[in-house]
Amino acid sequence: MGNVTVIGAQWGDEGKGKVIDWLADRADVVVRFQGGNNAGHTIVVGNNEYKFSLLPSGVVQGKLSIIGNGVVVDPWSLLDEIERVRGQGLTITPEILAVADNACLVLPLHRDLDAAREARAGAGRIGTTGRGIGPAYEDKVGRRAIRFCDLGDEAALESKISRLLAHHEPLRRGLDLPEVTPDALLAMLRQVAPKVAPYVRPAWRELDRAIRDNRQVLFEGAQAVMLDVDHGTYPFVTSSNTVAGQAAAGAGVGPSAAGFVLGIVKAYTTRVGEGPFPAELKDATGEKLGERGREFGTVTGRKRRCGWFDAVLVRQSVAIAGIDGIVLTKLDVLDGFETLKICVGYRLRGETIDYLPASLADQAAVEPVWEEIEGWSGQTHRARSWKDLPAAAVKYVRRIEELIGAQIAFVTTGPERADIIMMRDPFRG
Ligand code: IMP
C-alpha cells in the first residue's frame, strides 16, 4: 500500500476534515505540510465534534501526527488547541505529536500586520482569516523568521529578534501600530518555549524512518488549489503552495512519497473572502445552497459565498496538482433541487474558453457557460452504497467525472464518519 496526499481542489472548505479522519484510520502517520491556523477542519465522531486548526487530524486516532516545516505555527494557538481537544478527551503527548524544528513561528506582530493591512486595503482587501499567515510567510522567505529550533538558543534568539524587529518596526510605525520592544518579544518567547519544546524535533527523520519501514503516510493539505499562491486566483489567495507538490517540500520527503493524490471537491462551489468566483450565485439559489450546506467558516464564522459546481475550475486543479482521484463531498446538499447546473466553460469577451486565465481582470470578467442537469427527488443523505443513490444523482456524479477528467474514489453523503460511499481505496492506488 502506498501513501496518500489529500488536497482541496476548489477554494477550501470542501470537507477535507472528514475525509482525512476517515483515511487517518488506515494510515500510520499523518502530516500537515503547509498553511497554519488559517485552516479549519471539523471532525464528527459519535457525539464529539472536534475542531482542528493546526493539529493534524491523526491525533483523533492517536496516530503519529507531524506538523511539518512547511507549516507556519502560532505556538500559543497550538497550545490552546492541544488544551481544548484534551478537554474533549483526546490524549496529546510528544509520542504522537511532533513539530518540525525548522518550522517558522507566527507571532502576534504578524497578526497585527495582517489586520492593519486588511483594515486599510478598502476594496482591495483579500479577506484573510486574520491569523497573520501572509506576514509570517513573508518573514520566512525574507530569511528573518524565528523558527522552533531558535527557541532553545537564547543568544541566537536575541540576535534573530533584533533582525526581525529591524524589519517590522518601520512597518508598524507606518501603520500606527505600537512599538514591540526586543525585551517584550523575548519574554513572550521565553515563556512559550518550554511549553512547546517537548514536541519539537527533526520531523523529517521520523518520516524518513516511517517511509523506509513501509508505514502508510497521509499528507494532510489545507486550503485548496485555487488558493495556491502560484496557481490560484492571485492575489486573492493564501501565502503558501497548496498543491500536492508541496507535500514533499513542506514535510521533508522526496516527491514520490506523496503517493496517490486525492482531490477533495464539493458537489457545488463555495469561497470565503474576496476574489473572483465565476460560478457564484448571488440569488435565492445561492442562499439555499448556503443554508442547506451550513456554509459558515470553521475558523472565522464568516458566511461562505456559494455557487454551482464549476467543472472548468476543478479540471484545472486536477491538471495542476496531479490529482489521481476525487472525493465528491456534500452531495446530499443537492437533494431536492429540481434542476442543477454545472459550469462547463467560460465566455470571455465574446469567446468561449475552457480554462481560468491567470490575469485577475480576466478572472473577474469570465462568465459561466451552464449545462443544465436534472435534479433528484429521492435522497442521497446518509446513503452508504452506490445502489442507494437516485439514478439522477448517479448521472450527476458521472457527468462531473467526465468533465473534470478524474475518477471519483468516494462520495460523502453526511457528516458522520460512516456517511461515505467508497469506490476506490486510495492507499491501494
Ligand atoms: P489567509 O490564508 O488568512 O492569508 O487568507 C487568504 C485567503 O485564503 C482568504 O480568502 C481566506 O478566506 C482564504 N483561506 C485561508 N484559509 C482557508 C481555509 O482553510 N478555508 C477556506 N479559505 C481559506
GROMACS .gro file of C-alpha atoms and ligand atoms in nm:
model
  452
    1MET     CA    1   0.000   0.000   0.000
    2GLY     CA    2   0.124   0.349  -0.081
    3ASN     CA    3   0.093   0.692   0.077
    4VAL     CA    4  -0.190   0.938   0.016
    5THR     CA    5  -0.188   1.316  -0.017
    6VAL     CA    6  -0.517   1.494   0.038
    7ILE     CA    7  -0.570   1.843  -0.102
    8GLY     CA    8  -0.867   2.071  -0.165
    9ALA     CA    9  -0.940   2.124  -0.534
   10GLN     CA   10  -1.163   2.434  -0.514
   11TRP     CA   11  -1.134   2.727  -0.268
   12GLY     CA   12  -1.118   2.531   0.055
   13ASP     CA   13  -1.388   2.406   0.292
   14GLU     CA   14  -1.456   2.108   0.069
   15GLY     CA   15  -1.492   1.878   0.369
   16LYS     CA   16  -1.131   1.760   0.387
   17GLY     CA   17  -1.152   1.705   0.764
   18LYS     CA   18  -1.396   1.421   0.740
   19VAL     CA   19  -1.210   1.252   0.455
   20ILE     CA   20  -0.876   1.290   0.633
   21ASP     CA   21  -1.022   1.148   0.951
   22TRP     CA   22  -1.152   0.850   0.757
   23LEU     CA   23  -0.815   0.794   0.589
   24ALA     CA   24  -0.619   0.858   0.911
   25ASP     CA   25  -0.779   0.544   1.048
   26ARG     CA   26  -0.586   0.346   0.787
   27ALA     CA   27  -0.262   0.548   0.800
   28ASP     CA   28   0.030   0.516   1.043
   29VAL     CA   29   0.146   0.878   1.024
   30VAL     CA   30  -0.043   1.199   0.943
   31VAL     CA   31   0.148   1.511   0.833
   32ARG     CA   32   0.049   1.874   0.778
   33PHE     CA   33   0.276   2.036   0.518
   34GLN     CA   34   0.158   2.396   0.462
   35GLY     CA   35  -0.070   2.669   0.593
   36GLY     CA   36  -0.123   2.738   0.959
   37ASN     CA   37  -0.412   2.811   1.189
   38ASN     CA   38  -0.597   2.972   0.898
   39ALA     CA   39  -0.716   2.618   0.828
   40GLY     CA   40  -1.020   2.473   0.997
   41HIS     CA   41  -1.128   2.111   0.998
   42THR     CA   42  -1.432   1.977   1.176
   43ILE     CA   43  -1.443   1.609   1.255
   44VAL     CA   44  -1.754   1.445   1.396
   45VAL     CA   45  -1.705   1.118   1.581
   46GLY     CA   46  -2.019   0.996   1.756
   47ASN     CA   47  -2.132   1.281   1.983
   48ASN     CA   48  -1.796   1.456   1.973
   49GLU     CA   49  -1.721   1.739   1.734
   50TYR     CA   50  -1.352   1.828   1.712
   51LYS     CA   51  -1.234   2.148   1.552
   52PHE     CA   52  -0.875   2.149   1.434
   53SER     CA   53  -0.668   2.434   1.301
   54LEU     CA   54  -0.309   2.323   1.343
   55LEU     CA   55  -0.317   1.973   1.481
   56PRO     CA   56  -0.305   1.701   1.216
   57SER     CA   57  -0.630   1.505   1.223
   58GLY     CA   58  -0.437   1.188   1.313
   59VAL     CA   59  -0.448   1.291   1.679
   60VAL     CA   60  -0.811   1.174   1.700
   61GLN     CA   61  -0.694   0.817   1.649
   62GLY     CA   62  -0.366   0.851   1.838
   63LYS     CA   63  -0.159   0.823   1.519
   64LEU     CA   64   0.185   0.983   1.492
   65SER     CA   65   0.092   1.337   1.384
   66ILE     CA   66   0.352   1.572   1.240
   67ILE     CA   67   0.340   1.947   1.188
   68GLY     CA   68   0.589   1.978   0.904
   69ASN     CA   69   0.839   2.251   0.824
   70GLY     CA   70   0.611   2.398   0.556
   71VAL     CA   71   0.353   2.497   0.817
   72VAL     CA   72   0.374   2.835   0.993
   73VAL     CA   73   0.286   2.775   1.356
   74ASP     CA   74   0.137   3.013   1.609
   75PRO     CA   75   0.265   2.840   1.925
   76TRP     CA   76   0.003   2.998   2.153
   77SER     CA   77  -0.274   2.886   1.925
   78LEU     CA   78  -0.121   2.537   1.909
   79LEU     CA   79  -0.109   2.511   2.289
   80ASP     CA   80  -0.470   2.634   2.318
   81GLU     CA   81  -0.581   2.378   2.064
   82ILE     CA   82  -0.398   2.099   2.248
   83GLU     CA   83  -0.570   2.202   2.572
   84ARG     CA   84  -0.910   2.226   2.406
   85VAL     CA   85  -0.901   1.881   2.249
   86ARG     CA   86  -0.754   1.733   2.567
   87GLY     CA   87  -1.062   1.872   2.738
   88GLN     CA   88  -1.267   1.668   2.490
   89GLY     CA   89  -1.084   1.352   2.594
   90LEU     CA   90  -0.805   1.323   2.337
   91THR     CA   91  -0.456   1.229   2.452
   92ILE     CA   92  -0.186   1.452   2.304
   93THR     CA   93   0.166   1.356   2.404
   94PRO     CA   94   0.509   1.409   2.246
   95GLU     CA   95   0.493   1.044   2.141
   96ILE     CA   96   0.214   1.121   1.898
   97LEU     CA   97   0.275   1.488   1.817
   98ALA     CA   98   0.592   1.622   1.652
   99VAL     CA   99   0.653   1.980   1.543
  100ALA     CA  100   0.934   2.022   1.289
  101ASP     CA  101   1.225   2.208   1.446
  102ASN     CA  102   1.271   2.403   1.122
  103ALA     CA  103   0.909   2.527   1.106
  104CYS     CA  104   0.865   2.905   1.136
  105LEU     CA  105   0.660   3.078   1.404
  106VAL     CA  106   0.359   3.303   1.361
  107LEU     CA  107   0.391   3.584   1.616
  108PRO     CA  108   0.142   3.840   1.744
  109LEU     CA  109   0.319   4.101   1.528
  110HIS     CA  110   0.219   3.901   1.220
  111ARG     CA  111  -0.144   3.908   1.325
  112ASP     CA  112  -0.120   4.285   1.386
  113LEU     CA  113   0.021   4.339   1.040
  114ASP     CA  114  -0.240   4.117   0.876
  115ALA     CA  115  -0.524   4.306   1.047
  116ALA     CA  116  -0.379   4.654   0.989
  117ARG     CA  117  -0.319   4.592   0.620
  118GLU     CA  118  -0.664   4.446   0.567
  119ALA     CA  119  -0.826   4.736   0.751
  120ARG     CA  120  -0.651   4.986   0.525
  121ALA     CA  121  -0.693   4.799   0.197
  122GLY     CA  122  -1.057   4.904   0.146
  123ALA     CA  123  -1.199   4.736  -0.163
  124GLY     CA  124  -0.859   4.577  -0.227
  125ARG     CA  125  -0.869   4.368   0.089
  126ILE     CA  126  -0.810   3.998   0.049
  127GLY     CA  127  -1.048   3.882   0.317
  128THR     CA  128  -0.779   3.691   0.507
  129THR     CA  129  -0.854   3.486   0.814
  130GLY     CA  130  -0.661   3.747   1.015
  131ARG     CA  131  -0.426   3.484   1.161
  132GLY     CA  132  -0.105   3.653   1.042
  133ILE     CA  133  -0.031   3.380   0.790
  134GLY     CA  134   0.077   3.605   0.499
  135PRO     CA  135   0.317   3.819   0.708
  136ALA     CA  136   0.465   3.503   0.868
  137TYR     CA  137   0.541   3.351   0.528
  138GLU     CA  138   0.687   3.685   0.416
  139ASP     CA  139   0.934   3.667   0.704
  140LYS     CA  140   1.012   3.306   0.620
  141VAL     CA  141   1.113   3.382   0.260
  142GLY     CA  142   1.271   3.709   0.380
  143ARG     CA  143   1.501   3.488   0.593
  144ARG     CA  144   1.428   3.667   0.916
  145ALA     CA  145   1.169   3.436   1.074
  146ILE     CA  146   1.204   3.280   1.418
  147ARG     CA  147   1.199   2.902   1.395
  148PHE     CA  148   1.128   2.646   1.666
  149CYS     CA  149   1.494   2.542   1.675
  150ASP     CA  150   1.582   2.902   1.774
  151LEU     CA  151   1.374   2.894   2.091
  152GLY     CA  152   1.625   2.691   2.289
  153ASP     CA  153   1.923   2.907   2.194
  154GLU     CA  154   1.894   3.230   2.393
  155ALA     CA  155   2.194   3.409   2.237
  156ALA     CA  156   2.088   3.333   1.880
  157LEU     CA  157   1.731   3.421   1.965
  158GLU     CA  158   1.824   3.773   2.075
  159SER     CA  159   2.005   3.849   1.751
  160LYS     CA  160   1.720   3.698   1.548
  161ILE     CA  161   1.471   3.914   1.733
  162SER     CA  162   1.676   4.229   1.654
  163ARG     CA  163   1.687   4.136   1.288
  164LEU     CA  164   1.314   4.068   1.279
  165LEU     CA  165   1.220   4.387   1.457
  166ALA     CA  166   1.453   4.595   1.238
  167HIS     CA  167   1.219   4.495   0.956
  168HIS     CA  168   0.892   4.526   1.145
  169GLU     CA  169   0.937   4.849   1.337
  170PRO     CA  170   0.925   5.083   1.034
  171LEU     CA  171   0.624   4.892   0.906
  172ARG     CA  172   0.447   4.921   1.240
  173ARG     CA  173   0.520   5.291   1.265
  174GLY     CA  174   0.378   5.344   0.918
  175LEU     CA  175   0.061   5.164   1.021
  176ASP     CA  176   0.029   5.342   1.358
  177LEU     CA  177   0.089   5.020   1.549
  178PRO     CA  178   0.254   5.040   1.892
  179GLU     CA  179   0.622   4.953   1.922
  180VAL     CA  180   0.726   4.596   2.004
  181THR     CA  181   1.043   4.601   2.210
  182PRO     CA  182   1.303   4.324   2.181
  183ASP     CA  183   1.265   4.256   2.552
  184ALA     CA  184   0.890   4.214   2.531
  185LEU     CA  185   0.917   3.970   2.240
  186LEU     CA  186   1.197   3.779   2.409
  187ALA     CA  187   0.992   3.748   2.727
  188MET     CA  188   0.695   3.611   2.531
  189LEU     CA  189   0.910   3.357   2.354
  190ARG     CA  190   1.087   3.254   2.674
  191GLN     CA  191   0.752   3.190   2.829
  192VAL     CA  192   0.616   2.974   2.547
  193ALA     CA  193   0.941   2.791   2.461
  194PRO     CA  194   0.937   2.528   2.739
  195LYS     CA  195   0.572   2.450   2.672
  196VAL     CA  196   0.627   2.361   2.307
  197ALA     CA  197   0.978   2.216   2.347
  198PRO     CA  198   0.863   1.858   2.421
  199TYR     CA  199   0.703   1.835   2.076
  200VAL     CA  200   0.986   1.994   1.875
  201ARG     CA  201   1.227   1.769   1.685
  202PRO     CA  202   1.364   1.691   1.336
  203ALA     CA  203   1.036   1.567   1.196
  204TRP     CA  204   1.189   1.468   0.862
  205ARG     CA  205   1.384   1.191   1.038
  206GLU     CA  206   1.068   1.034   1.174
  207LEU     CA  207   0.911   1.049   0.832
  208ASP     CA  208   1.219   0.901   0.671
  209ARG     CA  209   1.209   0.613   0.915
  210ALA     CA  210   0.837   0.561   0.863
  211ILE     CA  211   0.875   0.557   0.485
  212ARG     CA  212   1.171   0.316   0.499
  213ASP     CA  213   0.961   0.088   0.721
  214ASN     CA  214   0.679   0.096   0.462
  215ARG     CA  215   0.442   0.260   0.702
  216GLN     CA  216   0.149   0.446   0.546
  217VAL     CA  217   0.178   0.824   0.549
  218LEU     CA  218  -0.115   1.056   0.497
  219PHE     CA  219  -0.020   1.409   0.389
  220GLU     CA  220  -0.293   1.647   0.502
  221GLY     CA  221  -0.333   1.958   0.286
  222ALA     CA  222  -0.504   2.277   0.400
  223GLN     CA  223  -0.686   2.538   0.189
  224ALA     CA  224  -0.703   2.439  -0.179
  225VAL     CA  225  -0.557   2.463  -0.529
  226MET     CA  226  -0.746   2.781  -0.620
  227LEU     CA  227  -0.594   2.947  -0.310
  228ASP     CA  228  -0.239   2.841  -0.406
  229VAL     CA  229   0.000   3.136  -0.412
  230ASP     CA  230   0.117   3.043  -0.764
  231HIS     CA  231  -0.179   2.873  -0.923
  232GLY     CA  232  -0.479   3.028  -0.751
  233THR     CA  233  -0.678   3.345  -0.805
  234TYR     CA  234  -0.379   3.567  -0.717
  235PRO     CA  235  -0.366   3.794  -0.520
  236PHE     CA  236  -0.685   3.657  -0.358
  237VAL     CA  237  -0.501   3.351  -0.235
  238THR     CA  238  -0.327   3.226   0.075
  239SER     CA  239   0.050   3.265   0.107
  240SER     CA  240   0.157   2.903   0.063
  241ASN     CA  241   0.162   2.643  -0.211
  242THR     CA  242  -0.137   2.423  -0.156
  243VAL     CA  243  -0.079   2.182  -0.446
  244ALA     CA  244   0.029   1.823  -0.382
  245GLY     CA  245   0.388   1.903  -0.487
  246GLN     CA  246   0.421   2.098  -0.164
  247ALA     CA  247   0.367   1.783   0.043
  248ALA     CA  248   0.727   1.682  -0.023
  249ALA     CA  249   0.895   2.018   0.038
  250GLY     CA  250   0.674   2.102   0.334
  251ALA     CA  251   0.735   1.772   0.513
  252GLY     CA  252   1.093   1.699   0.416
  253VAL     CA  253   1.048   1.391   0.196
  254GLY     CA  254   1.110   1.314  -0.170
  255PRO     CA  255   0.837   1.388  -0.429
  256SER     CA  256   0.750   1.023  -0.486
  257ALA     CA  257   0.649   0.990  -0.118
  258ALA     CA  258   0.332   1.191  -0.186
  259GLY     CA  259   0.174   0.878  -0.335
  260PHE     CA  260  -0.186   0.886  -0.451
  261VAL     CA  261  -0.313   1.244  -0.478
  262LEU     CA  262  -0.671   1.268  -0.364
  263GLY     CA  263  -0.851   1.592  -0.451
  264ILE     CA  264  -1.147   1.690  -0.237
  265VAL     CA  265  -1.430   1.853  -0.426
  266LYS     CA  266  -1.763   1.976  -0.301
  267ALA     CA  267  -2.064   1.884  -0.519
  268TYR     CA  268  -2.115   2.262  -0.564
  269THR     CA  269  -1.874   2.553  -0.508
  270THR     CA  270  -1.803   2.785  -0.214
  271ARG     CA  271  -1.550   3.053  -0.134
  272VAL     CA  272  -1.479   3.267   0.174
  273GLY     CA  273  -1.311   3.600   0.144
  274GLU     CA  274  -1.280   3.820  -0.161
  275GLY     CA  275  -1.178   3.735  -0.516
  276PRO     CA  276  -1.314   3.603  -0.846
  277PHE     CA  277  -1.580   3.331  -0.839
  278PRO     CA  278  -1.725   3.274  -1.187
  279ALA     CA  279  -1.998   3.026  -1.087
  280GLU     CA  280  -2.118   3.231  -0.787
  281LEU     CA  281  -2.495   3.264  -0.735
  282LYS     CA  282  -2.592   3.590  -0.573
  283ASP     CA  283  -2.957   3.490  -0.562
  284ALA     CA  284  -3.203   3.275  -0.371
  285THR     CA  285  -3.046   2.955  -0.508
  286GLY     CA  286  -2.707   3.061  -0.370
  287GLU     CA  287  -2.871   3.135  -0.034
  288LYS     CA  288  -3.041   2.797  -0.038
  289LEU     CA  289  -2.712   2.615  -0.105
  290GLY     CA  290  -2.552   2.808   0.182
  291GLU     CA  291  -2.834   2.728   0.425
  292ARG     CA  292  -2.859   2.362   0.331
  293GLY     CA  293  -2.481   2.317   0.334
  294ARG     CA  294  -2.437   2.519   0.656
  295GLU     CA  295  -2.176   2.725   0.480
  296PHE     CA  296  -2.013   2.921   0.759
  297GLY     CA  297  -1.635   2.924   0.813
  298THR     CA  298  -1.491   2.698   1.084
  299VAL     CA  299  -1.218   2.949   1.170
  300THR     CA  300  -1.383   3.289   1.133
  301GLY     CA  301  -1.755   3.205   1.127
  302ARG     CA  302  -1.786   3.405   0.804
  303LYS     CA  303  -2.067   3.327   0.563
  304ARG     CA  304  -1.936   3.148   0.256
  305ARG     CA  305  -2.024   3.257  -0.097
  306CYS     CA  306  -2.198   2.976  -0.287
  307GLY     CA  307  -2.242   2.868  -0.649
  308TRP     CA  308  -2.299   2.569  -0.875
  309PHE     CA  309  -2.027   2.316  -0.950
  310ASP     CA  310  -1.755   2.465  -1.170
  311ALA     CA  311  -1.608   2.185  -1.381
  312VAL     CA  312  -1.363   2.417  -1.559
  313LEU     CA  313  -1.200   2.515  -1.233
  314VAL     CA  314  -1.179   2.162  -1.097
  315ARG     CA  315  -1.042   2.027  -1.427
  316GLN     CA  316  -0.767   2.290  -1.397
  317SER     CA  317  -0.693   2.185  -1.037
  318VAL     CA  318  -0.677   1.820  -1.142
  319ALA     CA  319  -0.413   1.905  -1.402
  320ILE     CA  320  -0.207   2.148  -1.194
  321ALA     CA  321  -0.196   1.939  -0.880
  322GLY     CA  322  -0.172   1.598  -1.047
  323ILE     CA  323  -0.488   1.473  -0.882
  324ASP     CA  324  -0.529   1.095  -0.922
  325GLY     CA  325  -0.879   1.064  -0.778
  326ILE     CA  326  -1.157   1.274  -0.635
  327VAL     CA  327  -1.375   1.265  -0.328
  328LEU     CA  328  -1.706   1.432  -0.403
  329THR     CA  329  -1.842   1.576  -0.078
  330LYS     CA  330  -2.177   1.707   0.041
  331LEU     CA  331  -2.374   1.551  -0.245
  332ASP     CA  332  -2.672   1.539  -0.007
  333VAL     CA  333  -2.691   1.921  -0.002
  334LEU     CA  334  -2.824   1.898  -0.359
  335ASP     CA  335  -3.113   1.669  -0.258
  336GLY     CA  336  -3.445   1.822  -0.363
  337PHE     CA  337  -3.322   2.070  -0.625
  338GLU     CA  338  -3.538   2.027  -0.934
  339THR     CA  339  -3.264   2.130  -1.173
  340LEU     CA  340  -2.892   2.163  -1.120
  341LYS     CA  341  -2.636   2.348  -1.326
  342ILE     CA  342  -2.271   2.278  -1.396
  343CYS     CA  343  -2.032   2.539  -1.531
  344VAL     CA  344  -1.872   2.376  -1.837
  345GLY     CA  345  -1.688   2.671  -1.994
  346TYR     CA  346  -1.638   3.045  -1.968
  347ARG     CA  347  -1.731   3.330  -2.201
  348LEU     CA  348  -1.463   3.597  -2.216
  349ARG     CA  349  -1.502   3.895  -2.447
  350GLY     CA  350  -1.721   3.704  -2.690
  351GLU     CA  351  -1.511   3.387  -2.694
  352THR     CA  352  -1.563   3.058  -2.517
  353ILE     CA  353  -1.261   2.931  -2.323
  354ASP     CA  354  -1.208   2.612  -2.127
  355TYR     CA  355  -0.972   2.733  -1.854
  356LEU     CA  356  -0.943   3.006  -1.593
  357PRO     CA  357  -0.694   3.264  -1.721
  358ALA     CA  358  -0.415   3.391  -1.493
  359SER     CA  359  -0.497   3.762  -1.511
  360LEU     CA  360  -0.719   3.891  -1.233
  361ALA     CA  361  -0.909   4.116  -1.474
  362ASP     CA  362  -0.990   3.817  -1.696
  363GLN     CA  363  -1.082   3.601  -1.398
  364ALA     CA  364  -1.326   3.867  -1.287
  365ALA     CA  365  -1.469   3.910  -1.637
  366VAL     CA  366  -1.538   3.547  -1.732
  367GLU     CA  367  -1.900   3.440  -1.740
  368PRO     CA  368  -2.008   3.082  -1.687
  369VAL     CA  369  -2.144   2.865  -1.967
  370TRP     CA  370  -2.402   2.645  -1.794
  371GLU     CA  371  -2.514   2.294  -1.862
  372GLU     CA  372  -2.846   2.205  -1.704
  373ILE     CA  373  -2.886   1.868  -1.546
  374GLU     CA  374  -3.190   1.706  -1.391
  375GLY     CA  375  -3.207   1.702  -1.010
  376TRP     CA  376  -3.345   1.415  -0.800
  377SER     CA  377  -3.644   1.385  -0.572
  378GLY     CA  378  -3.508   1.095  -0.365
  379GLN     CA  379  -3.238   1.126  -0.101
  380THR     CA  380  -2.865   1.084  -0.113
  381HIS     CA  381  -2.843   1.192   0.253
  382ARG     CA  382  -2.673   0.920   0.458
  383ALA     CA  383  -2.652   0.686   0.154
  384ARG     CA  384  -2.372   0.438   0.215
  385SER     CA  385  -2.376   0.241  -0.105
  386TRP     CA  386  -2.377   0.335  -0.471
  387LYS     CA  387  -2.704   0.148  -0.528
  388ASP     CA  388  -2.878   0.367  -0.266
  389LEU     CA  389  -2.831   0.676  -0.484
  390PRO     CA  390  -3.117   0.802  -0.704
  391ALA     CA  391  -3.043   0.746  -1.075
  392ALA     CA  392  -3.023   1.121  -1.142
  393ALA     CA  393  -2.762   1.161  -0.866
  394VAL     CA  394  -2.551   0.887  -1.025
  395LYS     CA  395  -2.584   1.070  -1.356
  396TYR     CA  396  -2.470   1.395  -1.193
  397VAL     CA  397  -2.163   1.225  -1.041
  398ARG     CA  398  -2.074   1.053  -1.368
  399ARG     CA  399  -2.110   1.379  -1.563
  400ILE     CA  400  -1.874   1.552  -1.320
  401GLU     CA  401  -1.616   1.275  -1.363
  402GLU     CA  402  -1.638   1.310  -1.738
  403LEU     CA  403  -1.599   1.688  -1.730
  404ILE     CA  404  -1.308   1.706  -1.486
  405GLY     CA  405  -1.110   1.414  -1.626
  406ALA     CA  406  -1.063   1.234  -1.294
  407GLN     CA  407  -1.230   0.936  -1.135
  408ILE     CA  408  -1.426   0.960  -0.818
  409ALA     CA  409  -1.276   0.750  -0.539
  410PHE     CA  410  -1.559   0.815  -0.298
  411VAL     CA  411  -1.862   1.026  -0.230
  412THR     CA  412  -1.965   1.164   0.109
  413THR     CA  413  -2.332   1.198   0.195
  414GLY     CA  414  -2.348   1.331   0.552
  415PRO     CA  415  -2.137   1.449   0.845
  416GLU     CA  416  -2.080   1.114   1.018
  417ARG     CA  417  -1.769   0.906   0.960
  418ALA     CA  418  -1.972   0.629   0.803
  419ASP     CA  419  -2.163   0.851   0.557
  420ILE     CA  420  -1.932   0.753   0.274
  421ILE     CA  421  -1.968   0.557  -0.048
  422MET     CA  422  -1.632   0.411  -0.134
  423MET     CA  423  -1.546   0.317  -0.490
  424ARG     CA  424  -1.167   0.303  -0.478
  425ASP     CA  425  -0.916   0.270  -0.195
  426PRO     CA  426  -0.659   0.548  -0.240
  427PHE     CA  427  -0.400   0.364  -0.026
  428ARG     CA  428  -0.409   0.086  -0.286
  429GLY     CA  429  -0.361   0.337  -0.569
  430IMP     P1  430  -0.504   3.386   0.477
  430IMP     O1  431  -0.464   3.246   0.446
  430IMP     O2  432  -0.558   3.405   0.616
  430IMP     O3  433  -0.396   3.485   0.443
  430IMP     O4  434  -0.627   3.423   0.382
  430IMP     C1  435  -0.611   3.435   0.241
  430IMP     C2  436  -0.733   3.380   0.167
  430IMP     O5  437  -0.741   3.240   0.186
  430IMP     C3  438  -0.867   3.436   0.216
  430IMP     O6  439  -0.956   3.443   0.106
  430IMP     C4  440  -0.916   3.329   0.312
  430IMP     O7  441  -1.056   3.330   0.325
  430IMP     C5  442  -0.867   3.204   0.241
  430IMP     N1  443  -0.847   3.091   0.332
  430IMP     C6  444  -0.743   3.072   0.415
  430IMP     N2  445  -0.757   2.955   0.480
  430IMP     C7  446  -0.870   2.900   0.438
  430IMP     C8  447  -0.938   2.777   0.467
  430IMP     O8  448  -0.893   2.693   0.545
  430IMP     N3  449  -1.056   2.757   0.400
  430IMP     C9  450  -1.103   2.845   0.310
  430IMP     N4  451  -1.045   2.959   0.279
  430IMP    C10  452  -0.929   2.988   0.343
   0.00000   0.00000   0.00000
